[in-house]
Tab-separated table of C-alpha atoms in Angstrom:
chain	number	residue	atom	x	y	z
A	272	ASN	CA	-39.555	-2.241	60.963
A	273	ALA	CA	-39.465	-4.733	64.597
A	274	GLY	CA	-38.914	-7.671	61.770
A	275	VAL	CA	-40.125	-10.323	63.459
A	276	THR	CA	-42.175	-10.486	66.857
A	277	GLN	CA	-43.598	-13.459	68.534
A	278	THR	CA	-45.698	-13.319	72.155
A	279	PRO	CA	-46.307	-13.800	74.673
A	280	LYS	CA	-42.401	-14.159	75.569
A	281	PHE	CA	-42.840	-16.941	78.545
A	282	GLN	CA	-45.435	-18.832	79.132
A	283	VAL	CA	-46.153	-21.441	82.139
A	284	LEU	CA	-49.504	-23.645	81.671
A	285	LYS	CA	-51.035	-26.319	83.151
A	286	THR	CA	-51.904	-29.702	81.803
A	287	GLY	CA	-54.350	-30.012	79.932
A	288	GLN	CA	-54.975	-25.861	78.924
A	289	SER	CA	-54.848	-24.607	75.892
A	290	MET	CA	-52.975	-21.020	74.449
A	291	THR	CA	-52.484	-19.845	70.576
A	292	LEU	CA	-48.768	-18.263	70.515
A	293	GLN	CA	-48.121	-15.692	68.597
A	294	CYS	CA	-46.804	-14.401	65.411
A	295	ALA	CA	-46.313	-11.257	63.605
A	296	GLN	CA	-44.110	-9.514	60.538
A	297	ASP	CA	-42.969	-6.371	58.820
A	298	MET	CA	-41.031	-8.063	56.079
A	299	ASN	CA	-43.701	-8.578	53.534
A	300	HIS	CA	-42.538	-12.260	53.595
A	301	ASN	CA	-44.048	-14.443	51.514
A	302	SER	CA	-43.420	-17.999	53.871
A	303	MET	CA	-43.976	-18.272	57.294
A	304	TYR	CA	-42.625	-21.017	59.631
A	305	TRP	CA	-43.143	-22.379	63.390
A	306	TYR	CA	-39.677	-24.340	64.979
A	307	ARG	CA	-40.150	-25.933	68.163
A	308	GLN	CA	-35.898	-25.963	69.606
A	309	ASP	CA	-35.607	-28.549	72.415
A	310	PRO	CA	-31.655	-29.285	74.199
A	311	GLY	CA	-29.554	-31.263	72.528
A	312	MET	CA	-32.603	-32.206	69.424
A	313	GLY	CA	-31.631	-28.334	67.486
A	314	LEU	CA	-35.396	-26.577	66.092
A	315	ARG	CA	-37.769	-28.378	64.746
A	316	LEU	CA	-40.033	-28.104	62.571
A	317	ILE	CA	-43.690	-28.025	63.486
A	318	TYR	CA	-46.347	-25.853	61.142
A	319	TYR	CA	-45.002	-23.836	57.827
A	320	SER	CA	-47.248	-21.899	55.428
A	321	ALA	CA	-45.558	-21.387	51.840
A	322	SER	CA	-47.897	-18.399	51.528
A	323	GLU	CA	-51.795	-16.388	52.407
A	324	GLY	CA	-54.054	-19.326	52.024
A	325	THR	CA	-51.807	-21.470	52.902
A	326	THR	CA	-50.615	-24.044	55.944
A	327	ASP	CA	-48.822	-27.588	55.851
A	328	LYS	CA	-46.868	-29.995	58.413
A	329	GLY	CA	-44.112	-30.216	59.591
A	330	GLU	CA	-41.287	-32.984	61.777
A	331	VAL	CA	-43.709	-32.525	64.362
A	332	PRO	CA	-46.470	-31.249	63.991
A	333	ASN	CA	-48.549	-33.516	66.048
A	334	GLY	CA	-50.341	-31.612	69.084
A	335	TYR	CA	-50.673	-28.614	67.405
A	336	ASN	CA	-52.778	-26.004	65.227
A	337	VAL	CA	-51.199	-22.853	62.896
A	338	SER	CA	-53.707	-20.335	61.050
A	339	ARG	CA	-52.141	-17.985	58.800
A	340	LEU	CA	-54.216	-15.007	59.540
A	341	ASN	CA	-53.161	-12.807	56.595
A	342	LYS	CA	-49.957	-11.921	55.654
A	343	ARG	CA	-48.096	-10.636	58.211
A	344	GLU	CA	-49.474	-13.422	60.956
A	345	PHE	CA	-49.334	-16.796	61.276
A	346	SER	CA	-50.313	-18.169	64.698
A	347	LEU	CA	-49.332	-21.238	66.593
A	348	ARG	CA	-52.051	-22.911	69.060
A	349	LEU	CA	-51.525	-25.111	71.482
A	350	GLU	CA	-55.003	-27.336	72.023
A	351	SER	CA	-54.569	-29.398	74.951
A	352	ALA	CA	-51.273	-28.776	76.390
A	353	ALA	CA	-49.068	-31.453	77.296
A	354	PRO	CA	-45.668	-31.476	79.862
A	355	SER	CA	-43.959	-32.908	76.708
A	356	GLN	CA	-44.244	-29.583	74.832
A	357	THR	CA	-42.002	-28.386	77.088
A	358	SER	CA	-39.582	-26.346	74.866
A	359	VAL	CA	-39.046	-22.636	73.340
A	360	TYR	CA	-40.909	-21.966	69.597
A	361	PHE	CA	-39.523	-19.985	67.257
A	362	CYS	CA	-41.148	-18.317	64.455
A	363	ALA	CA	-39.727	-17.734	61.467
A	364	THR	CA	-40.081	-16.141	57.231
A	365	CYS	CA	-38.699	-15.991	54.598
A	366	ARG	CA	-39.156	-13.847	51.713
A	367	GLY	CA	-40.675	-17.471	49.813
A	368	THR	CA	-39.811	-21.019	47.835
A	369	GLY	CA	-36.918	-20.711	47.084
A	370	SER	CA	-32.936	-19.910	47.862
A	371	TYR	CA	-33.905	-17.305	50.492
A	372	GLU	CA	-32.765	-17.552	54.679
A	373	GLN	CA	-35.360	-17.287	56.735
A	374	TYR	CA	-35.052	-14.794	59.955
A	375	PHE	CA	-35.717	-15.817	63.142
A	376	GLY	CA	-38.146	-14.085	65.756
A	377	PRO	CA	-37.202	-13.948	69.674
A	378	GLY	CA	-39.054	-16.614	70.839
A	379	THR	CA	-41.382	-17.938	73.109
A	380	ARG	CA	-40.392	-20.511	76.449
A	381	LEU	CA	-43.493	-21.967	76.988
A	382	THR	CA	-43.159	-24.506	79.837
A	383	VAL	CA	-46.078	-27.162	80.702
A	384	THR	CA	-45.847	-28.011	84.071
B	1159	ALA	CA	-35.186	-38.049	54.708
B	1160	GLN	CA	-32.489	-35.275	54.910
B	1161	SER	CA	-30.585	-35.037	57.640
B	1162	VAL	CA	-27.877	-32.489	59.147
B	1163	SER	CA	-26.008	-33.488	60.917
B	1164	GLN	CA	-23.288	-31.449	63.579
B	1165	HIS	CA	-20.391	-33.978	64.927
B	1166	ASN	CA	-18.575	-31.207	67.213
B	1167	HIS	CA	-21.463	-31.641	69.844
B	1168	HIS	CA	-19.519	-28.852	72.829
B	1169	VAL	CA	-16.213	-27.433	71.549
B	1170	ILE	CA	-13.883	-25.165	74.293
B	1171	LEU	CA	-11.197	-22.828	72.769
B	1172	SER	CA	-8.290	-20.504	73.758
B	1173	GLU	CA	-8.562	-16.896	72.571
B	1174	ALA	CA	-6.820	-16.875	70.154
B	1175	ALA	CA	-7.166	-20.633	68.118
B	1176	SER	CA	-8.758	-21.121	65.277
B	1177	LEU	CA	-12.571	-22.888	65.223
B	1178	GLU	CA	-14.070	-25.501	62.484
B	1179	LEU	CA	-16.912	-26.894	63.146
B	1180	GLY	CA	-18.166	-29.486	60.553
B	1181	CYS	CA	-21.364	-29.974	59.416
B	1182	ASN	CA	-22.540	-32.695	57.081
B	1183	TYR	CA	-25.883	-33.164	55.384
B	1184	SER	CA	-27.367	-36.478	53.550
B	1185	TYR	CA	-29.461	-34.893	50.340
B	1186	GLY	CA	-28.789	-36.038	46.540
B	1187	GLY	CA	-30.148	-32.992	45.270
B	1188	THR	CA	-29.738	-29.065	45.357
B	1189	VAL	CA	-28.944	-27.545	48.256
B	1190	ASN	CA	-28.724	-24.859	49.981
B	1191	LEU	CA	-26.760	-25.236	53.246
B	1192	PHE	CA	-26.567	-22.443	56.570
B	1193	TRP	CA	-24.553	-21.685	59.465
B	1194	TYR	CA	-27.117	-19.833	61.909
B	1195	VAL	CA	-25.512	-18.717	65.447
B	1196	GLN	CA	-27.841	-18.243	68.264
B	1197	TYR	CA	-25.728	-16.156	71.721
B	1198	PRO	CA	-26.694	-16.687	75.043
B	1199	GLY	CA	-30.177	-15.840	75.490
B	1200	GLN	CA	-30.815	-14.554	71.646
B	1201	HIS	CA	-32.558	-15.339	69.266
B	1202	LEU	CA	-30.967	-16.852	66.427
B	1203	GLN	CA	-29.017	-15.097	63.479
B	1204	LEU	CA	-27.633	-16.490	60.462
B	1205	LEU	CA	-24.095	-16.165	60.036
B	1206	LEU	CA	-23.656	-17.552	56.143
B	1207	LYS	CA	-25.422	-19.700	53.758
B	1208	TYR	CA	-24.786	-21.141	50.431
B	1209	PHE	CA	-27.159	-21.381	47.528
B	1210	SER	CA	-25.181	-21.663	44.498
B	1211	GLY	CA	-21.455	-20.690	42.871
B	1212	ASP	CA	-18.204	-20.228	45.523
B	1213	PRO	CA	-17.793	-22.533	47.219
B	1214	LEU	CA	-15.595	-21.003	50.566
B	1215	VAL	CA	-18.531	-18.182	51.910
B	1216	LYS	CA	-17.663	-15.543	53.976
B	1217	GLY	CA	-19.787	-14.398	56.408
B	1218	ILE	CA	-20.259	-11.764	59.168
B	1219	LYS	CA	-17.689	-11.666	62.363
B	1220	GLY	CA	-14.899	-13.102	60.225
B	1221	PHE	CA	-16.646	-16.611	59.793
B	1222	GLU	CA	-16.023	-18.775	56.797
B	1223	ALA	CA	-17.868	-22.152	55.423
B	1224	GLU	CA	-16.937	-24.003	52.775
B	1225	PHE	CA	-19.019	-26.388	50.731
B	1226	ILE	CA	-17.633	-29.648	49.248
B	1227	LYS	CA	-19.797	-31.377	47.515
B	1228	SER	CA	-18.414	-34.827	47.277
B	1229	LYS	CA	-18.153	-35.231	51.048
B	1230	PHE	CA	-21.605	-33.254	51.671
B	1231	SER	CA	-20.063	-31.003	53.999
B	1232	PHE	CA	-20.011	-27.805	54.947
B	1233	ASN	CA	-17.360	-27.043	57.567
B	1234	LEU	CA	-17.892	-22.985	59.708
B	1235	ARG	CA	-14.517	-21.552	60.039
B	1236	LYS	CA	-12.437	-18.942	62.278
B	1237	PRO	CA	-9.185	-17.565	62.164
B	1238	SER	CA	-8.698	-16.533	65.711
B	1239	VAL	CA	-12.002	-17.049	67.779
B	1240	GLN	CA	-13.119	-14.071	70.503
B	1241	TRP	CA	-14.374	-14.981	74.023
B	1242	SER	CA	-17.666	-13.481	72.386
B	1243	ASP	CA	-18.400	-16.052	69.562
B	1244	THR	CA	-19.598	-18.587	72.470
B	1245	ALA	CA	-22.568	-19.275	71.243
B	1246	GLU	CA	-23.516	-22.232	69.765
B	1247	TYR	CA	-24.169	-23.027	66.299
B	1248	PHE	CA	-26.108	-24.536	65.010
B	1249	CYS	CA	-25.820	-26.120	60.155
B	1250	ALA	CA	-29.237	-26.305	58.541
B	1251	ALA	CA	-29.934	-26.537	55.161
B	1252	SER	CA	-32.437	-26.520	53.042
B	1253	THR	CA	-34.079	-28.307	49.437
B	1254	GLY	CA	-35.573	-24.558	48.641
B	1255	THR	CA	-38.935	-26.723	48.029
B	1256	ALA	CA	-41.253	-24.192	50.992
B	1257	SER	CA	-37.654	-23.075	52.577
B	1258	LYS	CA	-37.576	-25.953	54.715
B	1259	LEU	CA	-34.990	-25.964	56.834
B	1260	THR	CA	-33.589	-28.830	58.899
B	1261	PHE	CA	-31.567	-28.650	61.585
B	1262	GLY	CA	-28.065	-30.414	62.894
B	1263	THR	CA	-28.616	-30.947	66.974
B	1264	GLY	CA	-25.740	-27.791	66.994
B	1265	THR	CA	-22.569	-27.240	68.526
B	1266	ARG	CA	-22.160	-24.556	71.582
B	1267	LEU	CA	-18.378	-23.268	71.523
B	1268	GLN	CA	-17.590	-22.069	74.757
B	1269	VAL	CA	-14.454	-19.786	74.358
B	1270	THR	CA	-12.576	-18.728	77.495
B	1271	LEU	CA	-10.164	-15.895	78.127
């Protein structure tokens, strides 16, 4: 089992370009999350999906959109990239809402010039 | 709003020294607590978790943490660190609703030989 996979691993964008970060899980988990990691700031929640068909904003949703395509896949879209979105993006999954731990993917390092 | 504080930003220890990393959270209700570790170039891995019961929890690789409700703390300890423990350590909390995690800013641990 691959667990949580993310594509691409690295990406460089120019300001104003758009892209979609992909996340897939084979753990049969209900909940999925997108975080960004910035130096000195830990991880901050961008969006999450508590179950298939639902999505909700996290702490820093501005400039992003998400799609929960099915139970396995949760994508993050940057419509018009900005240098402030340079970060490492992590996808995570969780069995469900409640007392469960999250499992993280390997991350996507995005640079916006 | 819920928050998690990690007061040690960068810790340097010699091998075999004892480790204690501080973590405080601000939330008055039921809270789930976690310590995650991120080795250089890798994704986050769960070290240990506290949901309920015994406030002293043991995790992988000899790590343990103690939940002290009166102090809103969940400090991470290890009696004797190894060079391979060099990593960044994140404390996180969730309130159970949607299992959303709030992370601390992280502590970078450097273990010297």
